[in-house]
Coordinates of C-alpha atoms in Angstrom, one line a residue:
X1 CA 155.5 178.0 -5.4
X2 CA 152.7 179.5 -7.4
X3 CA 151.1 182.8 -6.4
X4 CA 149.1 182.2 -3.2
X5 CA 146.5 184.7 -4.0
X6 CA 145.6 183.1 -7.4
X7 CA 145.6 179.7 -5.7
X8 CA 143.4 181.0 -2.9
X9 CA 140.9 182.2 -5.4
X10 CA 140.9 179.2 -7.6
X11 CA 142.0 176.0 -5.8
X12 CA 140.2 176.7 -2.5
X13 CA 137.0 177.8 -4.3
X14 CA 136.9 174.5 -5.9
X15 CA 137.1 172.7 -2.5
X16 CA 134.3 175.0 -1.1
X17 CA 132.1 174.3 -4.3
X18 CA 132.7 170.6 -3.6
X19 CA 131.5 171.0 0.0
X20 CA 128.2 172.6 -1.0
X21 CA 127.6 170.1 -3.7
X22 CA 127.9 172.2 -6.8
X23 CA 130.9 170.8 -8.3
X24 CA 129.5 169.2 -11.5
X25 CA 132.6 168.9 -13.8
X26 CA 133.8 165.5 -14.7
X27 CA 137.5 164.6 -14.7
X28 CA 139.7 161.7 -13.9
X29 CA 136.6 159.6 -12.8
X30 CA 134.9 159.9 -16.1
X31 CA 133.8 156.7 -17.8
X32 CA 133.7 155.7 -21.4
X33 CA 130.6 155.2 -23.5
X34 CA 128.7 152.0 -23.4
X35 CA 127.0 152.0 -26.9
X36 CA 126.9 148.9 -29.0
X37 CA 129.7 148.4 -31.7
X38 CA 128.8 148.0 -35.3
X39 CA 126.6 145.0 -36.4
X40 CA 128.7 142.2 -38.0
X41 CA 128.0 140.3 -41.1
X42 CA 126.3 137.7 -39.0
X43 CA 123.7 140.3 -37.9
X44 CA 124.6 140.2 -34.3
X45 CA 125.6 143.3 -32.3
X46 CA 129.0 143.2 -30.5
X47 CA 129.0 143.4 -26.8
X48 CA 129.5 146.7 -25.3
X49 CA 133.0 147.6 -24.3
X50 CA 133.6 147.5 -20.6
X51 CA 133.6 150.8 -18.8
X52 CA 137.1 151.6 -17.6
X53 CA 137.8 151.7 -13.8
X54 CA 138.0 155.1 -12.4
X55 CA 141.4 156.3 -11.1
X56 CA 139.7 157.8 -8.1
X57 CA 136.9 156.4 -6.1
X58 CA 135.0 159.0 -4.3
X59 CA 133.5 156.5 -1.8
X60 CA 136.3 154.5 -0.3
X61 CA 135.2 151.9 2.2
X62 CA 138.1 152.0 4.6
X63 CA 140.7 154.6 5.7
X64 CA 144.0 154.8 7.5
X65 CA 145.5 158.1 8.8
X66 CA 149.3 158.9 9.0
X67 CA 150.9 162.1 10.2
X68 CA 151.6 164.1 13.4
X69 CA 149.9 165.5 16.5
X70 CA 147.2 167.4 14.4
X71 CA 145.8 164.0 13.3
X72 CA 146.0 162.6 16.8
X73 CA 143.8 165.5 18.2
X74 CA 146.6 166.5 20.6
X75 CA 145.4 169.2 23.1
X76 CA 142.1 169.4 21.6
X77 CA 140.3 167.8 24.8
X78 CA 142.7 168.3 27.6
X79 CA 146.3 169.5 28.1
X80 CA 149.2 167.7 26.8
X81 CA 147.1 164.7 25.7
X82 CA 146.3 163.0 22.5
X83 CA 142.4 162.9 21.9
X84 CA 142.0 160.6 18.7
X85 CA 138.2 160.7 19.1
X86 CA 138.2 164.3 17.7
X87 CA 140.7 163.7 15.0
X88 CA 139.6 165.1 11.7
X89 CA 140.6 161.9 9.8
X90 CA 139.3 159.1 12.0
X91 CA 137.5 160.5 15.1
X92 CA 134.1 159.6 16.2
X93 CA 133.1 162.6 18.1
X94 CA 129.8 164.1 16.7
X95 CA 131.1 167.7 16.9
X96 CA 133.9 166.9 14.4
X97 CA 132.1 164.6 11.9
X98 CA 135.5 163.3 10.7
X99 CA 136.3 162.2 7.3
X100 CA 135.9 158.5 8.3
X101 CA 132.4 159.2 9.6
X102 CA 131.4 161.3 6.6
X103 CA 132.6 158.5 4.3
X104 CA 131.9 155.4 6.2
X105 CA 129.2 156.2 8.8
X106 CA 129.7 156.0 12.6
X107 CA 129.7 152.2 12.7
X108 CA 132.0 151.9 9.6
X109 CA 134.3 154.5 10.9
X110 CA 134.8 152.5 14.1
X111 CA 135.3 149.4 12.3
X112 CA 137.3 150.3 9.2
X113 CA 139.4 153.3 9.9
X114 CA 142.7 153.3 11.7
X115 CA 145.0 156.1 13.0
X116 CA 148.7 155.6 12.8
X117 CA 149.7 159.4 13.1
X118 CA 152.2 160.0 16.1
X119 CA 152.4 163.2 18.1
X120 CA 155.8 164.8 17.2
X121 CA 156.3 163.0 14.1
X122 CA 158.2 164.7 11.1
X123 CA 158.2 163.6 7.5
X124 CA 161.1 161.2 8.1
X125 CA 158.8 159.1 10.4
X126 CA 156.1 158.7 7.6
X127 CA 157.5 155.7 5.7
X128 CA 157.3 153.7 9.0
X129 CA 153.6 154.8 9.7
X130 CA 152.7 154.1 5.9
X131 CA 154.1 150.5 6.4
X132 CA 151.8 150.0 9.5
X133 CA 148.9 151.5 7.5
X134 CA 149.5 149.3 4.6
X135 CA 149.0 146.2 6.8
X136 CA 145.4 147.1 7.1
X137 CA 144.9 147.4 3.3
X138 CA 142.8 150.6 3.4
X139 CA 141.2 152.0 0.3
X140 CA 142.3 155.5 1.3
X141 CA 145.3 156.9 3.3
X142 CA 145.2 160.5 4.5
X143 CA 148.5 162.4 5.0
X144 CA 149.0 165.5 7.2
X145 CA 152.7 166.0 8.0
X146 CA 155.4 168.8 7.7
X147 CA 154.5 171.2 10.4
X148 CA 157.1 169.7 12.8
X149 CA 159.7 169.9 10.0
X150 CA 159.3 173.6 10.2
X151 CA 158.7 174.1 13.9
X152 CA 162.2 173.4 15.1
X153 CA 164.5 174.9 17.9
X154 CA 165.9 177.3 15.2
X155 CA 165.6 178.1 11.5
X156 CA 168.8 176.2 10.8
X157 CA 167.3 173.1 12.3
X158 CA 164.4 172.9 9.9
X159 CA 164.2 169.8 7.5
X160 CA 165.8 170.8 4.2
X161 CA 163.5 171.0 1.1
X162 CA 165.5 168.0 -0.5
X163 CA 165.3 165.9 2.5
X164 CA 161.5 166.6 2.9
X165 CA 161.1 165.6 -0.8
X166 CA 163.0 162.4 -0.5
X167 CA 161.2 161.3 2.6
X168 CA 157.7 161.9 1.2
X169 CA 158.7 160.1 -1.9
X170 CA 160.0 157.2 0.4
X171 CA 156.7 157.3 2.2
X172 CA 154.6 156.9 -1.0
X173 CA 156.9 154.3 -2.3
X174 CA 156.4 152.3 0.9
X175 CA 152.7 152.4 0.5
X176 CA 152.8 151.7 -3.4
X177 CA 155.0 148.6 -3.0
X178 CA 152.2 146.9 -0.9
X179 CA 149.1 148.6 -2.2
X180 CA 149.4 149.9 -5.7
X181 CA 145.8 150.9 -5.9
X182 CA 145.1 152.7 -2.6
X183 CA 144.2 156.3 -2.8
X184 CA 146.0 159.0 -0.9
X185 CA 144.8 162.4 0.3
X186 CA 147.5 164.8 1.1
X187 CA 146.7 167.9 3.2
X188 CA 149.0 171.0 2.8
X189 CA 151.0 172.2 5.9
X190 CA 149.1 174.8 7.9
X191 CA 150.0 178.5 7.8
X192 CA 152.2 178.8 10.7
X193 CA 152.7 182.6 10.4
X194 CA 149.0 183.1 10.6
X195 CA 149.1 180.9 13.7
X196 CA 151.5 183.3 15.3
X197 CA 149.4 186.4 14.3
X198 CA 146.3 184.9 15.8
X199 CA 147.6 183.2 19.0
X200 CA 149.8 186.2 19.9
X201 CA 146.5 188.2 20.6
X202 CA 146.1 186.0 23.8
X203 CA 148.4 186.8 26.7
X204 CA 148.1 183.2 28.1
X205 CA 148.9 181.6 24.7
X206 CA 152.1 183.8 24.5
X207 CA 153.2 182.5 27.9
X208 CA 152.6 178.9 26.9
X209 CA 154.7 179.4 23.8
X210 CA 157.5 180.3 25.9
X211 CA 157.7 176.7 27.1
X212 CA 159.2 175.8 23.8
X213 CA 156.3 175.5 21.3
X214 CA 157.5 175.8 17.8
X215 CA 160.5 178.3 18.6
X216 CA 161.5 178.8 15.0
X217 CA 158.1 180.7 14.4
X218 CA 156.6 181.5 18.0
X219 CA 159.7 182.3 19.9
X220 CA 159.9 186.0 21.2
X221 CA 156.2 186.3 19.9
X222 CA 155.9 190.0 20.7
X223 CA 159.1 191.1 18.9
X224 CA 158.7 192.9 15.5
X225 CA 162.3 193.5 15.1
X226 CA 164.1 192.9 11.7
X227 CA 165.8 189.8 13.0
X228 CA 162.4 188.3 14.3
X229 CA 160.6 189.2 11.2
X230 CA 163.1 187.7 9.0
X231 CA 163.0 184.6 11.1
X232 CA 159.5 184.1 10.7
X233 CA 159.6 184.8 7.0
X234 CA 162.2 182.2 6.6
X235 CA 160.0 179.5 8.4
X236 CA 157.1 180.6 6.2
X237 CA 159.0 180.2 3.1
X238 CA 160.1 176.8 4.1
X239 CA 156.4 175.8 4.7
X240 CA 155.5 177.0 1.3
X241 CA 158.3 175.0 -0.2
X242 CA 157.1 171.9 1.7
X243 CA 153.6 172.4 0.2
X244 CA 155.1 172.8 -3.4
X245 CA 156.8 169.5 -2.7
X246 CA 153.8 167.6 -1.5
X247 CA 151.8 169.0 -4.5
X248 CA 154.5 168.0 -7.1
X249 CA 155.1 164.5 -5.6
X250 CA 151.5 163.7 -5.2
X251 CA 150.7 164.9 -8.9
X252 CA 153.1 162.1 -10.3
X253 CA 150.7 159.5 -8.7
X254 CA 147.3 159.2 -10.4
X255 CA 145.8 157.9 -7.2
X256 CA 147.0 160.8 -5.1
X257 CA 145.1 164.0 -4.4
X258 CA 146.7 167.2 -2.8
X259 CA 144.2 169.6 -1.2
X260 CA 145.2 172.5 -3.6
X261 CA 146.5 174.4 -0.5
X262 CA 143.2 174.5 1.1
X263 CA 144.3 173.9 4.6
X264 CA 147.4 176.4 4.2
X265 CA 145.0 179.1 2.9
X266 CA 142.2 178.5 5.4
X267 CA 141.7 181.8 7.4
X268 CA 141.4 180.3 10.8
X269 CA 140.9 182.3 14.0
X270 CA 141.3 181.7 17.6
X271 CA 138.1 179.6 17.8
X272 CA 140.0 177.0 15.7
X273 CA 142.9 176.9 18.0
X274 CA 143.4 174.8 21.3
X275 CA 143.0 176.9 24.2
X276 CA 145.4 174.6 26.0
X277 CA 148.4 175.7 23.8
X278 CA 147.0 178.1 21.1
X279 CA 148.9 176.1 18.6
X280 CA 147.1 172.8 17.7
X281 CA 143.5 172.8 16.3
X282 CA 140.6 172.9 18.7
X283 CA 137.6 170.7 18.3
X284 CA 136.2 173.3 16.0
X285 CA 139.4 173.3 14.0
X286 CA 139.4 169.6 13.6
X287 CA 135.9 169.9 12.3
X288 CA 137.0 172.4 9.6
X289 CA 139.9 170.2 8.6
X290 CA 137.4 167.3 8.2
X291 CA 135.2 169.5 5.9
X292 CA 138.1 170.3 3.7
X293 CA 139.3 166.8 3.4
X294 CA 135.8 165.5 2.6
X295 CA 135.3 168.2 0.0
X296 CA 138.7 167.1 -1.8
X297 CA 138.1 163.3 -1.5
X298 CA 134.6 163.6 -2.9
X299 CA 135.2 166.1 -5.7
X300 CA 134.7 164.8 -9.2
X301 CA 138.0 166.6 -10.1
X302 CA 141.2 166.9 -8.5
X303 CA 142.4 170.3 -7.2
X304 CA 145.2 170.9 -9.5

């Protein structure tokens, strides 16, 4: 995986620039000129060549979301409960201002956005969700998956990088077989080690983690032993490998945009974590995810 510090300075800066409206570079959505061709012998000018269709439309008019509990807004409103109204992708809550609301408006979001994410899903579940999303023929599909592949009962139970790649390729292939022109936004997997370092400062959070939340990373949260540190490092390495896969596979599809590592690199704090489980995003955290997604989707250039 590329140097994280370098990516943090470059790729995340590009996302922030898009959010404040100062990204002025043109890229894959640039269009050709429209000047008339040379005048023929009959004295008539040729018709201007048609402008090529951009590969990326920054104003899609419908949206479907696939993924896991984060996209379902799990534990953001109440304990052990999905709260899709605060979903970063398709929610309607004014405090979040979801990607769908930002792109389609509140009425449009309620009519032309669909959430097929399922709490507890891993990458292996994504092809089925993609098939459901494709039935609605959305112009944009958002993907946020992978955290549950690393959050397992043990390090050995994590999804292998090879299987993760094959499953993500299968998911994109499922979409492409039905909708070759639909755009895809892919979020990086969040930084689970930062989640441990932030959440462990809250005594209640650590007690809740003991119920079995992401044991591979959060188990024995206070231990700084060599074994515990090595375990957490292995989980973190796997998350970084997953993000490399997401970036590489997405880069092969001209209508796919990876977030450039923005979600992984985001320096979230306890305000962005659910106070029900100190693991999932809070309403504030969902709003931050929506901001980052909107910046990538509306940027003139892909974050690569």
